Amino acid sequence: MTATKLSRRNMMKWGVAATLGAPLSHVFAQSVLPKGSISLVVPFSAGGATDIVSRLIAQKLSERIAHSVVVENVAGSGGAIGAVKVAKAAADGSMLLMGTVATHAINLLSTPPAPYDAQRDFTAISLVATVPNVLLVNSSVKAQNVQELIALLKSQPGTFSYGSSGVGTPPHLSGELFKSMAGVDIGHVPYKGGGPAMTDLVGRHIPILFDVLTGAASHIRAGSARALAVTTSKRSPSFPDIPTLAEAGIPGYETYTWNGVFGPAKLPRPLVELLSRELQAVVALPEVQAKLKDLSAVPVGSMPEVLDALVKSELAKWGAVIKSIGGLKRE
């Protein structure tokens, strides 16, 4: 039986398995999934947060569907090379993508002409997790909260600067959105990664830093960097005492990075629904929840429509931010 000819009987078996949270039978999984192994393309180098999340998800998904899921790192061009590979792959489920806000919004908006269309060239399957960005200051900054920081910045316009992991990264654009919504004048200092930026924050070479919470967590716990707010609409379970920027005085502010699984365009709907339900079940596993929370990620696991809507909203939001700063000029 092919993926496009799923019988009513098998649909019922699938529904029961998904509802009970039981792994799919080997026979049923093989009747729906591609004959060979599934490649989960990570469009970044090995060892980063997206790679770590992807390997965890691939392992657990393999166990549930009794089918090999192998992580393949295809780095380059801010995630575009890996994304293009999946966009051009056969629509049979043999190649999937662990997409991010970079692959499906920011890079497309900042490097025209875009090499692919984030919506037309992919099939959304499931949003796996979100990761907050965080606003940090070094120990020399007197402001103890966001309102005090805004007051300080407004009292000395053009004096302060903030660092990020690079031009066009989610932390950079989180900083630009902060500038716009708070009405402050601060310069941007781009670094080649979050590590060097954090080093300069701790060393008091820059007063303010927007960073991914995953990378900043150990410094916050050690007290070498002071977190004033996270950028998500809800507080991070990893740091429940840190307020959101919306709570701290910038209503409506929300940014985050995320990981979501996509397939090529025109992936058969029965296969999409099967993979989505199994990914949701994987994310719900206690060991997966624990690992994601260790990474300061917020486990989600969603239906395809949720990921579709997220991509649409991210394109609209970041398009407006990038336009407001006159585009992005990468080094």
Tab-separated table of C-alpha atoms in Angstrom, residues 101 106-107 110 133-135 162-180 186-191 193-194 197 208-212 231 253 255-257 318 321-331:
chain	number	residue	atom	x	y	z
A	101	VAL	CA	12.828	30.891	12.286
A	106	ILE	CA	14.590	35.776	8.640
A	107	ASN	CA	17.025	34.541	5.985
A	110	SER	CA	17.140	39.440	4.443
A	133	ASN	CA	15.621	34.882	23.648
A	134	VAL	CA	16.677	36.848	26.703
A	135	LEU	CA	17.669	40.447	27.480
A	162	TYR	CA	23.782	45.961	22.627
A	163	GLY	CA	25.432	42.828	21.287
A	164	SER	CA	24.001	39.850	19.426
A	165	SER	CA	25.213	36.649	17.776
A	166	GLY	CA	25.283	38.342	14.370
A	167	VAL	CA	23.431	40.413	11.801
A	168	GLY	CA	20.064	38.912	10.956
A	169	THR	CA	19.995	36.434	13.826
A	170	PRO	CA	16.892	36.167	16.043
A	171	PRO	CA	18.708	37.901	18.946
A	172	HIS	CA	19.686	40.801	16.662
A	173	LEU	CA	16.134	41.289	15.467
A	174	SER	CA	14.848	40.874	19.013
A	175	GLY	CA	17.060	43.834	19.898
A	176	GLU	CA	15.750	45.876	16.982
A	177	LEU	CA	12.172	45.139	17.965
A	178	PHE	CA	13.012	46.207	21.537
A	179	LYS	CA	14.481	49.486	20.261
A	180	SER	CA	11.396	50.176	18.188
A	186	ILE	CA	21.060	52.107	21.142
A	187	GLY	CA	23.618	50.816	18.661
A	188	HIS	CA	24.079	47.219	17.552
A	189	VAL	CA	27.367	45.321	17.910
A	190	PRO	CA	27.232	42.074	15.894
A	191	TYR	CA	29.430	39.111	16.854
A	193	GLY	CA	28.210	33.782	17.465
A	194	GLY	CA	26.650	33.969	20.895
A	197	ALA	CA	29.159	38.113	22.496
A	208	ILE	CA	23.595	44.812	26.953
A	209	LEU	CA	23.122	41.537	25.117
A	210	PHE	CA	20.220	39.770	23.450
A	211	ASP	CA	20.957	36.046	23.384
A	212	VAL	CA	19.223	32.701	22.981
A	231	THR	CA	11.238	37.598	24.968
A	253	TYR	CA	6.424	42.174	22.621
A	255	THR	CA	10.047	36.866	19.862
A	256	TYR	CA	11.578	33.418	20.079
A	257	THR	CA	13.482	30.849	18.118
A	318	TRP	CA	10.104	39.970	10.749
A	321	VAL	CA	11.140	44.723	11.484
A	322	ILE	CA	13.705	44.235	8.716
A	323	LYS	CA	12.028	46.891	6.573
A	324	SER	CA	12.041	49.327	9.504
A	325	ILE	CA	15.824	49.144	9.809
A	326	GLY	CA	16.420	49.449	6.075
A	327	GLY	CA	17.230	45.810	5.456
A	328	LEU	CA	20.103	43.658	6.646
A	329	LYS	CA	23.659	44.019	5.447
A	330	ARG	CA	25.685	40.960	6.302
A	331	GLU	CA	29.475	40.984	6.463
